[in-house]
């Protein structure tokens, strides 16, 4: 069957008819991508301001990463971890030195890496900290997003994410985000705490940036109480927020670091858990694993993807362009009745829409943005996340600022 003969509406109909309805996509059928741009099946070009939820920080189909993928695909794709392979050790050396850790445990998706971190933290707490078997508690934050597995949704407060998926995994304590006192209170009162897991900026919740000093305070408290500080940088990491890691803003070096998404530049599912020997050594042969985790394709691709971030100075770029973007959006918010305010760091930003009297306003704005050549998606009804690939140029960014401003004006 020649797909190119099908129209956009026919292709959407296929997804509707044969695919589970667990997403509500914007009505556009993408067919090709390059850098900051994607094209639909009719050849219309768009700026991508979602970047596959920050997985394509390096831009769509980055030639260096794609070359690595193609070369490795023709050589060796999967061996399982029953054997050594010629890429994994090189990657493990590269990624641990890149982020400053002694050990890495390779997985595929973000959720799997979060699950791995939870298992690692629990096992550490029994074997090293000396908690009583099955008593370990991990502290997490309200409005977190850490993925979709049964255990992870057990500590979600989003009804869509958790309703009717019980019974849930016990062992989690939910505290408010951006509140170090709340953390201290639990640490003081509860002797069974193994770890504290946090997104340095809450991405899915709508780019919630905590106060300066929050992460450092939490990190220090964790160390005071011999509790592991676990940072989920699946979305915030790898240049997105204007530093290599969002934790770098406060010089916090997490005990366990979780990465995913842009670790492969979006061409392959690659995730990782990084930690030091003292912690990682609790995993012994047979105690954790993944058929695809650490495969030679993933290993080769991840090295390339991280080289692109470093060589093209994408974190530094995100920092500078992010400042410009928020300045422009702040200007817009001053004169607009419907654009309330903007928040974010680097190129992870969110525009909050005043949707009083027009509940679906953010969705309708996104439909209009699509018409005007820019793809963005609302989160939690009234928030629009703006997160272009980090390879965007200043000139392109200002073109996009114009598209956004002109689109908002149409709704005033
Ligand atoms: C996307 C995301 C995940 C889950 O990653 P998947 O690859 O979709 O499983 C976990 N944590 C955070 C912070 C994320 O943004």
XYZ file of C-alpha atoms and ligand atoms in Angstrom:
427
model
C 0.000 0.000 0.000
C 1.294 3.428 -0.923
C 0.695 5.634 2.118
C 1.360 8.806 0.199
C -1.897 8.279 -1.679
C -3.925 8.666 1.500
C -5.151 12.108 2.512
C -4.593 13.623 5.940
C -8.169 12.919 6.992
C -7.927 9.305 5.822
C -4.741 8.836 7.845
C -6.353 10.389 10.932
C -9.366 8.131 10.433
C -7.082 5.068 10.443
C -5.569 6.099 13.779
C -9.039 6.764 15.159
C -10.448 3.474 13.983
C -7.594 1.097 14.785
C -5.646 2.838 17.540
C -6.594 3.106 21.204
C -7.824 6.599 22.016
C -5.305 7.271 24.803
C -4.206 10.546 23.172
C -6.066 13.549 21.755
C -3.744 14.784 18.978
C -3.986 18.107 17.210
C -5.408 17.533 13.708
C -2.173 17.496 11.730
C -0.479 14.481 10.131
C 3.296 14.860 10.129
C 5.392 13.179 7.519
C 8.886 14.667 7.663
C 11.147 16.644 9.975
C 14.402 18.543 9.765
C 15.891 20.701 12.514
C 13.204 22.971 13.951
C 10.745 22.162 11.177
C 8.214 19.446 10.469
C 6.081 19.016 7.349
C 2.591 17.529 7.106
C 1.470 15.090 4.414
C 0.342 17.987 2.218
C 3.794 19.542 2.360
C 2.870 22.395 4.721
C 5.783 23.421 6.946
C 5.558 24.108 10.693
C 7.819 25.211 13.508
C 7.782 22.430 16.094
C 7.330 24.013 19.536
C 6.773 20.740 21.363
C 9.910 18.843 20.293
C 8.248 15.518 21.142
C 8.042 16.604 24.810
C 11.717 17.672 24.685
C 13.025 14.452 23.123
C 14.256 16.196 19.970
C 16.350 18.921 21.627
C 18.979 18.332 18.928
C 16.417 18.993 16.163
C 14.556 16.547 13.938
C 16.673 13.984 12.084
C 19.996 15.502 13.109
C 22.367 14.268 10.357
C 25.137 13.228 12.745
C 22.800 11.199 14.954
C 21.000 9.643 11.976
C 24.335 8.626 10.437
C 25.331 6.901 13.647
C 21.972 5.140 13.732
C 22.268 3.931 10.138
C 25.850 2.751 10.511
C 25.124 0.868 13.702
C 21.866 -0.564 12.281
C 23.825 -2.231 9.509
C 26.325 -3.713 11.924
C 24.618 -4.933 15.090
C 21.320 -3.941 16.715
C 20.637 -6.171 19.699
C 22.475 -8.850 21.603
C 20.732 -8.676 24.984
C 22.908 -8.335 28.055
C 23.632 -12.065 28.044
C 26.794 -11.020 26.163
C 29.048 -7.988 26.025
C 28.738 -5.746 22.952
C 31.270 -3.480 21.310
C 29.339 -0.206 21.908
C 28.033 -0.442 25.463
C 31.289 -0.043 27.385
C 32.277 2.952 25.271
C 28.904 4.556 25.939
C 29.027 3.785 29.649
C 32.430 5.438 29.951
C 31.256 8.415 27.888
C 27.957 9.054 29.654
C 29.319 8.651 33.194
C 32.172 11.083 32.496
C 29.786 13.475 30.735
C 27.535 13.760 33.796
C 30.130 13.069 36.508
C 29.024 9.693 37.905
C 30.791 6.389 38.514
C 28.087 4.106 37.120
C 25.178 4.038 34.687
C 22.308 1.596 34.283
C 20.897 1.758 30.752
C 17.157 1.433 30.075
C 14.863 2.476 27.206
C 11.968 4.707 28.253
C 11.739 7.382 30.897
C 9.214 5.414 32.948
C 11.537 2.397 33.043
C 14.374 4.570 34.268
C 12.131 6.002 37.005
C 11.124 2.450 38.005
C 14.811 1.540 38.088
C 15.588 4.512 40.327
C 12.781 3.533 42.710
C 14.072 -0.056 42.932
C 17.630 1.186 43.376
C 16.619 3.578 46.144
C 14.582 0.951 48.001
C 17.315 -1.685 47.742
C 19.936 0.806 48.921
C 17.771 1.709 51.908
C 17.565 -1.944 53.037
C 21.110 -3.002 52.283
C 23.029 0.186 53.113
C 20.881 2.441 55.250
C 19.471 -0.467 57.262
C 15.733 0.148 57.021
C 13.496 -2.781 57.984
C 12.436 -4.907 54.996
C 9.349 -3.520 53.177
C 9.256 -0.349 55.277
C 10.919 2.079 52.832
C 9.077 5.257 51.864
C 9.949 7.568 48.997
C 8.847 11.196 49.123
C 7.501 12.720 45.902
C 5.823 16.027 44.996
C 2.266 17.022 44.186
C 1.554 17.449 40.471
C 4.523 15.262 39.595
C 4.841 13.513 36.278
C 7.237 10.569 36.267
C 5.624 8.283 33.667
C 2.782 5.834 33.214
C 3.532 2.485 34.862
C 1.277 1.147 37.598
C 3.773 1.994 40.349
C 4.446 5.488 39.000
C 0.780 6.426 38.650
C 0.347 5.201 42.231
C 1.823 8.521 43.370
C 0.246 10.759 40.747
C -2.393 13.268 41.847
C -3.727 13.723 38.308
C -7.099 11.902 38.119
C -6.630 11.161 34.397
C -3.295 9.505 35.145
C -4.414 7.368 38.096
C -8.189 6.906 38.252
C -9.341 3.277 37.963
C -5.804 1.890 37.810
C -5.713 0.711 41.416
C -4.852 -1.098 43.572
C -1.788 1.102 43.839
C 1.781 0.482 44.963
C 2.319 1.646 48.549
C 5.473 3.307 49.862
C 5.159 6.884 48.628
C 4.505 10.107 50.510
C 3.275 13.108 48.535
C 4.269 16.599 49.692
C 3.775 20.018 48.051
C 6.325 21.008 45.390
C 8.558 24.006 46.072
C 8.221 23.624 49.828
C 11.416 22.541 51.578
C 9.754 22.909 54.994
C 7.266 20.209 54.051
C 10.180 17.965 53.162
C 11.944 18.696 56.434
C 8.809 17.941 58.438
C 8.449 14.462 56.911
C 12.166 13.727 57.242
C 12.028 14.710 60.918
C 8.932 12.690 61.770
C 9.390 9.567 59.678
C 12.301 7.172 60.194
C 11.546 5.092 57.092
C 12.463 7.514 54.323
C 14.713 6.094 51.607
C 14.621 8.883 49.043
C 13.143 12.104 47.737
C 12.319 12.145 44.013
C 11.695 15.444 42.266
C 11.550 17.092 38.851
C 13.791 20.203 39.109
C 11.145 21.979 37.032
C 7.745 20.285 36.767
C 7.400 19.842 33.011
C 4.079 18.124 32.375
C 2.420 20.092 35.175
C 3.120 23.206 33.065
C 6.760 24.256 33.454
C 6.512 25.066 37.171
C 9.835 26.588 38.230
C 10.525 26.354 41.984
C 12.047 29.243 43.939
C 15.808 29.750 43.749
C 17.491 27.683 46.427
C 14.719 25.082 46.713
C 16.670 22.221 45.143
C 19.791 22.978 47.164
C 17.795 23.121 50.391
C 16.141 19.778 49.603
C 19.471 18.254 48.649
C 21.077 19.387 51.921
C 18.114 18.101 53.948
C 18.340 14.730 52.205
C 21.988 14.443 53.127
C 21.349 15.528 56.703
C 18.856 12.648 57.058
C 20.767 10.075 54.967
C 18.091 10.031 52.270
C 18.826 9.794 48.539
C 18.117 12.888 46.428
C 16.725 11.594 43.121
C 16.337 14.041 40.231
C 14.035 13.115 37.353
C 15.621 15.140 34.549
C 13.952 13.145 31.770
C 12.396 16.357 30.440
C 14.535 19.109 31.984
C 17.919 17.512 31.314
C 20.250 17.615 28.321
C 20.273 21.335 27.612
C 16.548 22.049 27.636
C 16.504 24.514 30.534
C 19.653 26.421 29.590
C 22.143 24.266 31.508
C 23.175 20.692 30.824
C 20.962 19.730 33.790
C 18.387 21.912 35.525
C 20.044 20.908 38.835
C 23.222 22.664 37.614
C 21.566 26.028 38.359
C 21.987 25.241 42.060
C 25.163 23.166 41.801
C 23.240 20.149 43.025
C 24.679 16.776 42.045
C 21.825 14.287 42.570
C 22.577 10.954 44.248
C 20.516 9.345 41.501
C 20.010 11.070 38.153
C 17.294 9.914 35.735
C 17.618 10.772 32.029
C 15.612 9.905 28.921
C 13.967 11.706 26.024
C 16.768 13.829 24.445
C 19.413 11.291 25.492
C 18.912 9.867 21.982
C 17.942 13.083 20.213
C 14.543 11.499 19.709
C 15.596 8.856 17.210
C 15.455 5.846 19.510
C 14.155 5.097 23.020
C 17.142 5.509 25.341
C 17.050 6.235 29.068
C 19.556 5.993 31.887
C 19.978 5.961 35.641
C 23.260 7.399 36.873
C 24.743 7.028 40.337
C 27.972 6.210 42.164
C 29.377 2.774 43.053
C 28.298 3.001 46.694
C 24.658 3.041 45.563
C 24.699 1.175 42.252
C 26.541 -1.836 43.674
C 23.338 -3.015 45.372
C 22.262 -4.363 41.961
C 23.834 -7.786 41.460
C 23.494 -10.102 38.430
C 19.911 -11.158 37.794
C 18.366 -8.559 40.100
C 17.276 -6.060 37.440
C 17.356 -5.845 33.655
C 15.840 -5.137 30.262
C 16.114 -7.026 26.964
C 16.697 -3.845 24.995
C 18.478 -1.794 27.667
C 22.098 -1.102 26.727
C 21.736 -2.360 23.164
C 24.465 -1.264 20.732
C 22.133 0.975 18.681
C 21.069 2.884 21.779
C 24.657 3.136 23.012
C 26.011 4.499 19.715
C 23.097 6.886 19.202
C 23.288 8.287 22.734
C 26.983 9.134 22.383
C 26.234 11.046 19.165
C 23.243 12.817 20.685
C 25.299 14.005 23.670
C 28.167 15.083 21.406
C 25.737 17.265 19.451
C 24.576 18.965 22.668
C 28.192 19.701 23.626
C 29.627 20.571 20.188
C 26.748 22.848 19.170
C 26.629 24.444 22.649
C 22.894 23.837 22.796
C 22.542 24.371 26.549
C 24.248 27.774 26.299
C 22.023 28.631 23.329
C 18.882 27.603 25.185
C 19.881 29.885 28.062
C 20.287 32.985 25.882
C 17.294 32.358 23.616
C 15.098 31.527 26.600
C 15.775 34.933 28.161
C 14.819 36.616 24.878
C 11.685 34.517 24.488
C 10.366 35.254 27.990
C 11.106 38.960 27.568
C 8.969 38.991 24.408
C 6.191 36.974 26.039
C 6.223 39.237 29.102
C 5.739 42.152 26.732
C 2.789 40.366 25.166
C 1.242 39.598 28.570
C 1.377 43.288 29.573
C -1.003 44.270 26.776
C -3.021 41.072 26.399
C -6.253 40.170 28.170
C -5.871 36.452 27.511
C -2.117 35.847 27.835
C -1.727 36.065 31.639
C 1.919 35.309 32.289
C 4.878 33.266 31.135
C 7.216 31.086 33.193
C 10.080 28.735 32.470
C 13.807 28.379 32.157
C 15.909 28.140 29.031
C 13.678 26.888 26.232
C 11.190 25.106 28.498
C 8.451 27.717 28.843
C 4.738 27.915 29.415
C 2.268 30.642 28.596
C -0.704 30.683 30.958
C -3.965 31.575 29.246
C -6.864 33.296 30.978
C -9.683 30.999 29.889
C -12.520 32.466 31.978
C -15.667 32.225 29.895
C -13.933 30.249 27.158
C -12.779 26.967 28.642
C -11.169 25.614 25.477
C -9.365 28.836 24.626
C -5.850 27.327 24.886
C -6.856 24.471 22.591
C -8.394 26.920 20.113
C -5.249 29.063 20.211
C -3.185 25.965 19.438
C -5.461 25.189 16.475
C -4.887 28.741 15.232
C -1.126 28.462 15.837
C -1.187 25.303 13.743
C -2.961 27.163 10.959
C -0.307 29.883 11.291
C 2.562 27.399 11.037
C 3.557 26.646 14.633
C 2.877 23.449 16.580
C 2.260 23.623 20.323
C -0.043 21.717 22.615
C -2.011 22.769 25.678
C -1.417 21.035 28.992
C -3.926 21.100 31.886
C -6.522 23.053 29.877
C -5.118 26.590 30.062
C -1.348 26.258 29.755
C 0.524 26.254 26.438
C 4.029 24.837 26.556
C 6.595 26.353 24.190
C 9.660 24.141 23.797
C 11.289 24.314 20.355
C 14.307 22.209 19.397
C 17.414 23.883 20.841
C 18.939 24.249 17.369
C 16.502 27.093 16.643
C 18.277 30.292 15.555
C 17.622 33.739 17.020
C 16.029 34.856 13.748
C 13.731 31.831 13.694
C 12.811 32.374 17.337
C 11.723 35.936 16.610
C 9.681 34.743 13.629
C 7.929 32.400 16.046
C 7.410 35.181 18.590
C 5.601 37.097 15.820
C 3.444 34.075 14.977
C 2.497 33.664 18.643
C 1.761 37.378 19.161
C -0.297 37.670 15.981
C -2.228 34.533 16.829
C -3.071 35.703 20.357
C -4.196 39.083 18.994
C -6.772 37.270 16.831
C -8.500 36.163 20.074
C -8.421 39.454 22.011
C 8.293 12.118 29.820
C 8.695 11.976 31.230
C 8.831 10.699 31.830
C 8.429 9.420 31.147
O 9.153 9.133 30.006
P 8.588 8.056 28.958
O 9.716 7.872 27.997
O 7.356 8.654 28.334
O 8.272 6.823 29.732
C 9.308 10.645 33.131
N 9.622 11.759 33.804
C 9.487 12.996 33.266
C 9.882 14.192 34.069
C 9.014 13.141 31.968
O 8.850 14.365 31.451
